[in-house]
Tab-separated table of C-alpha atoms and ligand atoms in Angstrom:
chain	number	residue	atom	x	y	z
A	1	MET	CA	0.000	0.000	0.000
A	2	ASN	CA	1.636	3.127	-1.208
A	3	MET	CA	-1.318	5.471	-1.536
A	4	GLU	CA	-2.603	8.528	0.261
A	5	ILE	CA	-6.382	8.838	0.683
A	6	PRO	CA	-7.060	10.859	-2.517
A	7	GLU	CA	-5.102	8.317	-4.598
A	8	LEU	CA	-6.894	5.458	-2.896
A	9	GLN	CA	-10.245	7.133	-3.660
A	10	GLN	CA	-9.339	7.376	-7.342
A	11	PHE	CA	-8.202	3.768	-7.341
A	12	LEU	CA	-11.528	2.662	-5.858
A	13	GLU	CA	-13.578	4.806	-8.229
A	14	ALA	CA	-11.715	3.307	-11.174
A	15	MET	CA	-12.836	-0.099	-9.837
A	16	GLY	CA	-16.424	1.134	-9.764
A	17	GLN	CA	-16.426	1.356	-5.956
A	18	GLN	CA	-17.543	4.114	-3.605
A	19	LYS	CA	-14.770	6.413	-2.551
A	20	PHE	CA	-15.675	6.567	1.167
A	21	ARG	CA	-14.219	3.056	1.385
A	22	ALA	CA	-10.778	4.650	1.075
A	23	LYS	CA	-10.961	5.948	4.617
A	24	GLN	CA	-11.967	2.532	5.965
A	25	ILE	CA	-9.102	0.813	4.178
A	26	PHE	CA	-6.655	3.434	5.374
A	27	GLN	CA	-7.811	2.969	8.974
A	28	TRP	CA	-7.265	-0.794	8.766
A	29	ILE	CA	-3.743	-0.322	7.496
A	30	GLY	CA	-2.999	2.153	10.288
A	31	ARG	CA	-4.180	-0.519	12.750
A	32	GLY	CA	-1.710	-2.964	11.250
A	33	VAL	CA	-3.882	-5.534	9.438
A	34	ARG	CA	-1.997	-7.748	7.050
A	35	GLU	CA	-4.812	-9.467	5.174
A	36	ILE	CA	-7.474	-7.805	3.067
A	37	ASP	CA	-9.892	-10.418	4.451
A	38	ASP	CA	-9.437	-8.913	7.920
A	39	MET	CA	-11.002	-5.629	6.754
A	40	THR	CA	-14.321	-6.824	8.070
A	41	ASP	CA	-16.408	-3.744	7.310
A	42	LEU	CA	-15.816	-4.155	3.562
A	43	SER	CA	-18.160	-6.392	1.587
A	44	ARG	CA	-16.885	-9.815	0.614
A	45	ASP	CA	-17.210	-8.810	-3.016
A	46	LEU	CA	-14.987	-5.746	-2.563
A	47	ARG	CA	-12.424	-7.737	-0.605
A	48	GLU	CA	-12.185	-10.309	-3.392
A	49	LYS	CA	-11.742	-7.555	-5.981
A	50	LEU	CA	-9.105	-5.824	-3.883
A	51	LYS	CA	-7.167	-9.045	-3.489
A	52	LEU	CA	-6.826	-9.245	-7.257
A	53	SER	CA	-5.409	-5.757	-7.674
A	54	ALA	CA	-3.749	-4.720	-4.424
A	55	HIS	CA	-1.621	-6.007	-1.603
A	56	ILE	CA	-0.895	-4.511	1.792
A	57	GLY	CA	2.404	-5.592	3.231
A	58	SER	CA	5.697	-5.229	1.412
A	59	LEU	CA	8.052	-6.608	4.054
A	60	ASN	CA	8.778	-9.876	5.797
A	61	ILE	CA	10.866	-10.240	8.917
A	62	ARG	CA	13.974	-12.202	7.980
A	63	ARG	CA	15.835	-11.844	11.252
A	64	LYS	CA	15.186	-10.154	14.536
A	65	LEU	CA	17.700	-9.503	17.286
A	66	VAL	CA	16.692	-8.280	20.709
A	67	SER	CA	19.196	-6.642	23.040
A	68	LYS	CA	19.449	-8.309	26.432
A	69	ILE	CA	20.708	-5.024	27.832
A	70	ASP	CA	17.921	-2.608	26.969
A	71	GLY	CA	15.262	-4.407	24.892
A	72	THR	CA	16.233	-2.615	21.669
A	73	ALA	CA	15.090	-4.783	18.753
A	74	LYS	CA	16.736	-4.819	15.380
A	75	TYR	CA	14.778	-6.098	12.415
A	76	LEU	CA	16.206	-7.270	9.129
A	77	PHE	CA	13.361	-7.079	6.603
A	78	GLU	CA	13.163	-8.728	3.221
A	79	LEU	CA	11.365	-6.728	0.543
A	80	THR	CA	9.273	-8.202	-2.257
A	81	ASP	CA	12.208	-7.871	-4.689
A	82	GLY	CA	14.532	-9.836	-2.369
A	83	ASN	CA	16.499	-6.832	-1.104
A	84	VAL	CA	17.100	-6.541	2.620
A	85	ILE	CA	16.993	-3.466	4.854
A	86	GLU	CA	17.032	-2.894	8.576
A	87	SER	CA	14.987	-0.976	11.110
A	88	VAL	CA	15.295	-0.618	14.872
A	89	LEU	CA	12.785	-0.416	17.717
A	90	MET	CA	14.045	1.626	20.652
A	91	ARG	CA	12.254	1.734	23.977
A	92	TYR	CA	12.512	5.168	25.525
A	93	LYS	CA	10.766	6.473	28.613
A	94	TYR	CA	8.810	8.899	26.442
A	95	GLY	CA	7.573	6.200	24.075
A	96	HIS	CA	8.535	3.622	21.503
A	97	THR	CA	10.592	4.928	18.628
A	98	VAL	CA	11.208	3.207	15.308
A	99	CYS	CA	14.297	4.073	13.282
A	100	ILE	CA	13.619	3.384	9.617
A	101	SER	CA	15.631	3.064	6.418
A	102	SER	CA	14.776	5.278	3.442
A	103	GLN	CA	16.879	3.726	0.678
A	104	ILE	CA	18.406	0.351	-0.125
A	105	GLY	CA	22.046	1.276	0.260
A	106	CYS	CA	23.297	4.849	0.013
A	107	LYS	CA	25.170	7.024	-2.495
A	108	MET	CA	26.660	9.484	-0.033
A	109	GLY	CA	29.923	7.648	0.673
A	110	CYS	CA	30.603	8.838	4.247
A	111	LYS	CA	33.888	7.153	5.136
A	112	PHE	CA	32.857	5.898	8.580
A	113	CYS	CA	29.394	4.594	7.675
A	114	ALA	CA	28.543	0.926	7.042
A	115	SER	CA	25.374	1.731	5.068
A	116	THR	CA	27.156	3.166	2.085
A	117	GLN	CA	29.891	0.590	1.654
A	118	ALA	CA	27.900	-1.884	-0.403
A	119	GLY	CA	26.747	0.888	-2.751
A	120	PHE	CA	23.242	1.918	-3.730
A	121	MET	CA	20.436	-0.294	-5.037
A	122	ARG	CA	17.269	1.801	-5.141
A	123	ASP	CA	14.996	4.258	-3.386
A	124	MET	CA	12.329	2.903	-1.068
A	125	THR	CA	8.675	3.713	-1.683
A	126	ALA	CA	6.579	5.579	0.873
A	127	GLY	CA	4.646	2.342	1.465
A	128	GLU	CA	7.837	0.418	2.228
A	129	MET	CA	8.819	3.065	4.760
A	130	LEU	CA	5.377	2.998	6.374
A	131	ASP	CA	5.434	-0.786	6.458
A	132	GLN	CA	8.590	-0.772	8.595
A	133	VAL	CA	6.677	1.130	11.279
A	134	VAL	CA	3.445	-0.875	10.931
A	135	SER	CA	5.273	-4.253	10.907
A	136	ILE	CA	7.336	-3.434	13.988
A	137	GLY	CA	4.283	-2.107	15.871
A	138	ARG	CA	2.427	-5.326	15.067
A	139	ASP	CA	5.344	-7.636	15.912
A	140	ALA	CA	6.143	-5.892	19.196
A	141	GLY	CA	2.466	-5.396	20.101
A	142	GLU	CA	3.307	-1.815	20.994
A	143	LYS	CA	2.063	1.592	19.980
A	144	ILE	CA	4.788	3.416	18.099
A	145	GLY	CA	4.968	7.001	19.318
A	146	ASN	CA	7.893	8.360	17.314
A	147	ILE	CA	9.827	7.708	14.151
A	148	VAL	CA	13.313	8.733	13.119
A	149	ILE	CA	14.591	8.399	9.550
A	150	MET	CA	18.133	7.538	10.559
A	151	GLY	CA	18.569	4.045	9.166
A	152	ILE	CA	20.080	3.102	5.825
A	153	GLY	CA	19.991	5.785	3.121
A	154	GLU	CA	19.885	9.545	2.730
A	155	PRO	CA	16.244	10.643	3.112
A	156	PHE	CA	16.673	13.889	1.164
A	157	ASP	CA	18.132	11.930	-1.749
A	158	ASN	CA	14.699	10.228	-1.905
A	159	TYR	CA	12.826	13.444	-1.283
A	160	ASP	CA	9.364	12.873	-2.794
A	161	ASN	CA	8.883	9.417	-1.303
A	162	VAL	CA	10.002	10.622	2.126
A	163	ILE	CA	7.545	13.536	2.060
A	164	LYS	CA	4.779	11.161	1.025
A	165	PHE	CA	5.693	8.792	3.871
A	166	LEU	CA	5.609	11.649	6.413
A	167	ARG	CA	2.126	12.577	5.184
A	168	LEU	CA	0.937	8.957	5.265
A	169	ILE	CA	2.023	8.407	8.852
A	170	HIS	CA	0.618	11.794	9.892
A	171	ASP	CA	-2.836	11.170	8.386
A	172	PRO	CA	-5.476	11.239	11.160
A	173	ASN	CA	-7.206	8.253	9.549
A	174	GLY	CA	-4.045	6.185	9.765
A	175	MET	CA	-1.347	6.255	12.424
A	176	ASP	CA	-2.136	9.892	13.243
A	177	MET	CA	1.404	10.694	14.342
A	178	GLY	CA	2.172	14.362	15.003
A	179	TYR	CA	4.975	15.903	12.951
A	180	ARG	CA	6.741	16.797	16.182
A	181	HIS	CA	7.198	13.094	16.833
A	182	MET	CA	9.136	12.619	13.610
A	183	THR	CA	12.812	13.259	12.901
A	184	VAL	CA	14.557	13.364	9.541
A	185	SER	CA	18.331	12.966	9.604
A	186	THR	CA	20.312	14.276	6.635
A	187	CYS	CA	23.990	14.376	5.742
A	188	GLY	CA	23.387	17.970	4.678
A	189	LEU	CA	21.792	18.371	1.239
A	190	ALA	CA	21.395	22.153	1.589
A	191	PRO	CA	18.947	22.746	-1.322
A	192	GLN	CA	16.631	20.003	-0.038
A	193	ILE	CA	16.723	21.478	3.471
A	194	ALA	CA	15.562	24.753	1.895
A	195	ARG	CA	12.844	22.934	-0.040
A	196	PHE	CA	11.765	21.074	3.072
A	197	THR	CA	11.362	24.388	4.897
A	198	GLY	CA	8.640	25.210	2.369
A	199	GLU	CA	6.663	22.018	3.157
A	200	ASN	CA	5.549	23.469	6.484
A	201	MET	CA	5.849	20.169	8.304
A	202	PRO	CA	7.265	20.936	11.750
A	203	VAL	CA	9.314	17.740	11.986
A	204	ASN	CA	12.623	17.623	13.833
A	205	LEU	CA	15.637	17.999	11.632
A	206	ALA	CA	18.911	16.303	12.507
A	207	VAL	CA	21.974	17.205	10.471
A	208	SER	CA	25.044	14.994	10.381
A	209	LEU	CA	27.782	17.566	10.716
A	210	HIS	CA	30.741	15.598	12.104
A	211	ALA	CA	33.233	18.413	11.444
A	212	PRO	CA	33.297	22.205	11.917
A	213	ASP	CA	35.415	23.114	8.884
A	214	ASP	CA	35.213	22.238	5.204
A	215	LYS	CA	38.617	20.600	4.896
A	216	LEU	CA	37.990	18.102	7.656
A	217	ARG	CA	34.368	17.519	6.635
A	218	GLU	CA	35.287	16.846	3.013
A	219	ALA	CA	37.850	14.285	4.139
A	220	ILE	CA	35.205	12.152	5.852
A	221	MET	CA	32.010	13.178	4.025
A	222	PRO	CA	32.187	13.560	0.225
A	223	ILE	CA	28.934	15.577	0.252
A	224	GLY	CA	30.939	18.383	1.902
A	225	ARG	CA	32.558	19.078	-1.464
A	226	LYS	CA	29.192	19.828	-2.966
A	227	TYR	CA	27.734	21.964	-0.180
A	228	SER	CA	30.066	23.994	2.020
A	229	ILE	CA	29.469	24.267	5.757
A	230	ASP	CA	28.474	27.932	5.313
A	231	LYS	CA	25.750	26.979	2.821
A	232	LEU	CA	24.577	24.162	5.072
A	233	ILE	CA	24.404	26.302	8.210
A	234	GLU	CA	22.553	29.011	6.318
A	235	ALA	CA	19.894	26.496	5.213
A	236	CYS	CA	19.656	25.203	8.792
A	237	LYS	CA	19.128	28.697	10.201
A	238	ILE	CA	16.307	29.345	7.760
A	239	TYR	CA	14.715	26.036	8.757
A	240	THR	CA	14.787	26.790	12.481
A	241	GLU	CA	13.426	30.281	11.946
A	242	ALA	CA	10.568	29.107	9.741
A	243	SER	CA	9.632	25.972	11.712
A	244	GLY	CA	10.400	27.144	15.229
A	245	ARG	CA	12.088	23.767	15.717
A	246	ARG	CA	15.490	23.355	17.280
A	247	ILE	CA	18.002	21.622	15.006
A	248	THR	CA	20.101	18.723	16.213
A	249	PHE	CA	23.640	18.444	14.904
A	250	GLU	CA	24.930	14.890	15.005
A	251	TYR	CA	28.614	14.512	15.611
A	252	ALA	CA	30.255	11.072	15.585
A	253	MET	CA	33.399	11.176	17.683
A	254	ILE	CA	36.283	9.575	15.784
A	255	SER	CA	39.630	9.212	17.514
A	256	GLY	CA	42.329	11.591	16.257
A	257	VAL	CA	40.100	12.825	13.415
A	258	ASN	CA	37.488	15.240	14.769
A	259	ASP	CA	37.741	14.964	18.556
A	260	SER	CA	40.387	17.496	19.614
A	261	LEU	CA	39.680	20.403	21.944
A	262	GLU	CA	40.616	22.802	19.165
A	263	THR	CA	37.953	21.226	16.965
A	264	ALA	CA	35.428	21.585	19.793
A	265	ARG	CA	36.212	25.295	20.003
A	266	LYS	CA	35.767	25.700	16.240
A	267	LEU	CA	32.451	23.881	16.444
A	268	ALA	CA	31.260	26.118	19.273
A	269	LEU	CA	32.159	29.212	17.262
A	270	LEU	CA	30.322	27.904	14.209
A	271	LEU	CA	27.104	27.181	16.112
A	272	LYS	CA	27.109	30.132	18.474
A	273	GLY	CA	23.705	31.817	18.704
A	274	MET	CA	21.884	29.124	16.731
A	275	PHE	CA	18.746	27.443	18.035
A	276	CYS	CA	20.421	24.045	18.117
A	277	HIS	CA	21.732	21.191	20.115
A	278	VAL	CA	24.723	18.916	19.534
A	279	ASN	CA	24.390	15.176	19.916
A	280	LEU	CA	27.767	13.509	20.284
A	281	ILE	CA	27.730	9.924	19.056
A	282	PRO	CA	30.357	7.496	20.303
A	283	ALA	CA	31.332	6.298	16.799
A	284	ASN	CA	30.277	2.727	16.181
A	285	LEU	CA	32.837	1.650	13.659
A	286	VAL	CA	33.102	-1.459	11.565
A	287	ALA	CA	36.342	-3.373	11.725
A	288	GLY	CA	38.757	-2.438	8.965
A	289	SER	CA	37.306	1.040	8.400
A	290	GLY	CA	40.585	2.608	9.490
A	291	PHE	CA	38.826	4.698	12.125
A	292	ASP	CA	38.603	4.202	15.879
A	293	GLN	CA	36.161	5.358	18.488
A	294	SER	CA	37.217	8.331	20.627
A	295	SER	CA	38.120	7.530	24.207
A	296	LYS	CA	35.583	8.307	26.894
A	297	LYS	CA	37.967	10.945	28.234
A	298	HIS	CA	38.125	12.780	24.886
A	299	LEU	CA	34.362	12.534	24.509
A	300	LEU	CA	33.722	14.118	27.904
A	301	GLU	CA	36.337	16.840	27.417
A	302	PHE	CA	34.872	17.679	24.014
A	303	LYS	CA	31.423	17.878	25.545
A	304	GLU	CA	32.650	20.088	28.395
A	305	ALA	CA	34.289	22.488	25.923
A	306	LEU	CA	31.018	22.860	23.995
A	307	VAL	CA	28.894	23.281	27.105
A	308	HIS	CA	31.365	25.807	28.463
A	309	SER	CA	30.882	27.860	25.271
A	310	GLY	CA	27.117	27.826	25.724
A	311	ILE	CA	26.276	25.043	23.246
A	312	GLU	CA	23.702	22.584	24.505
A	313	THR	CA	25.266	19.137	24.160
A	314	THR	CA	24.282	15.569	24.925
A	315	VAL	CA	26.033	12.253	24.435
A	316	ARG	CA	23.945	9.666	22.639
A	317	ARG	CA	23.136	6.685	24.768
A	318	GLU	CA	24.382	3.514	23.118
A	319	LEU	CA	21.390	1.261	22.691
A	320	GLY	CA	21.567	-2.340	21.584
A	321	SER	CA	25.360	-2.453	21.672
A	322	ASP	CA	25.181	-6.261	21.930
A	323	ILE	CA	23.195	-6.629	18.673
A	324	ASN	CA	25.058	-4.506	16.118
A	325	ALA	CA	22.343	-1.879	16.317
A	326	ALA	CA	24.257	0.852	14.462
A	327	CYS	CA	22.868	1.539	11.040
A	328	GLY	CA	23.823	-0.691	8.175
A	329	GLN	CA	25.811	-3.163	10.228
A	330	LEU	CA	23.316	-5.999	10.362
A	331	ARG	CA	22.529	-5.750	6.650
A	332	ARG	CA	26.225	-5.722	5.921
A	333	SER	CA	26.909	-8.833	7.982
A	334	GLU	CA	23.946	-10.570	6.299
A	335	MET	CA	25.255	-9.652	2.826
A	336	GLU	CA	28.742	-10.902	3.668
A	337	LYS	CA	27.241	-14.181	4.863
A	338	ASN	CA	25.482	-14.661	1.538
A	339	SER	CA	28.338	-13.615	-0.723
B	1	SAH	N1	21.904	9.754	5.686
B	1	SAH	C1	21.379	10.297	6.887
B	1	SAH	C2	20.724	9.293	7.824
B	1	SAH	C3	21.413	7.994	8.062
B	1	SAH	S1	22.805	7.887	9.106
B	1	SAH	C4	22.428	11.093	7.606
B	1	SAH	O1	23.567	11.100	7.169
B	1	SAH	O2	22.103	11.756	8.579
B	1	SAH	C5	22.290	8.274	10.732
B	1	SAH	C6	23.401	8.874	11.576
B	1	SAH	O3	24.397	7.907	11.945
B	1	SAH	C7	24.161	9.979	10.849
B	1	SAH	O4	24.434	11.032	11.719
B	1	SAH	C8	25.434	9.265	10.457
B	1	SAH	O5	26.444	10.161	10.144
B	1	SAH	C9	25.681	8.438	11.686
B	1	SAH	N2	26.646	7.356	11.495
B	1	SAH	C10	26.910	6.648	10.397
B	1	SAH	N3	27.886	5.756	10.623
B	1	SAH	C11	28.234	5.893	11.913
B	1	SAH	C12	29.172	5.261	12.744
B	1	SAH	N4	29.953	4.299	12.271
B	1	SAH	N5	29.253	5.640	14.026
B	1	SAH	C13	28.451	6.621	14.502
B	1	SAH	N6	27.544	7.265	13.766
B	1	SAH	C14	27.434	6.910	12.481
């Protein structure tokens, strides 16, 4: 199911059906039904017709790992075309959060990231993104309160499908999730951040910064060559002003690369006065990447330097560290097993 209500109405009308059925079907999908036969308020005749021309689910759980430490669950899903992607269920005090993938693979080439190493296969549809949330909610028997698009892929490189997904999950007839409960994480496609500002969806924006100057950023993130930090920060400022939402800058701490006190000072200078927050991520690196995680001491000193300069800073809690929960790692190990 990859349709918003108006599309679903057209689809039904083309079948000679009444369009108010669209809302009923949409509500069933939001409640997580898997079989058209379970849509019990539709006539048997309509259900039979729908079965011939439509299907609901697009994912099957291939593997599921549950952390013994914190209950974080990692799902490896198989799509109808045989590709695999991963999604994560995190249990926070403020509600259950699902981290979804937006593409199969990634083109961005960040040097430290496992998701991009096997290359790019294709964009995901809005329905495939929605199905990650619906399938996990059904499997865990839990209400999903928040979503973050921080799994495999660059959401703004799949712009139209991501916007459609955000609308689908927001629809009051479906999952009815408020935009404030959604977060999009981008490696910094400045023009798309500007375009997104115009959508008037007050979702949380997270930007993977990882370095405060162009030279360093370009060395670890090829996208930095296309959009300078100045351009990126300018787009971010416009977003916060228009949406009233505070931006999160993600910063993976990599030993000897971007974790010095001098770098912290540069970062503080860059972000001074912005409505933002820095989230330091203890880098979760794959063996052989040539990068190492910063020591705890460096991490805390870096944080102190930012806080001292008036920049709100948190250190990301490591969830599911016993189950390879960092993005792209489970898919990668699965692909290596099969190759
Ligand atoms: N493409 C998007 C979303 C996917 S990555 C983006 O770049 O934001 C989600 C976050 O995990 C990003 O901040 C990314 O830079 C970070 N990340 C990727 N690999 C990592 C690693 N090995 N350790 C820590 N964070 C990593």
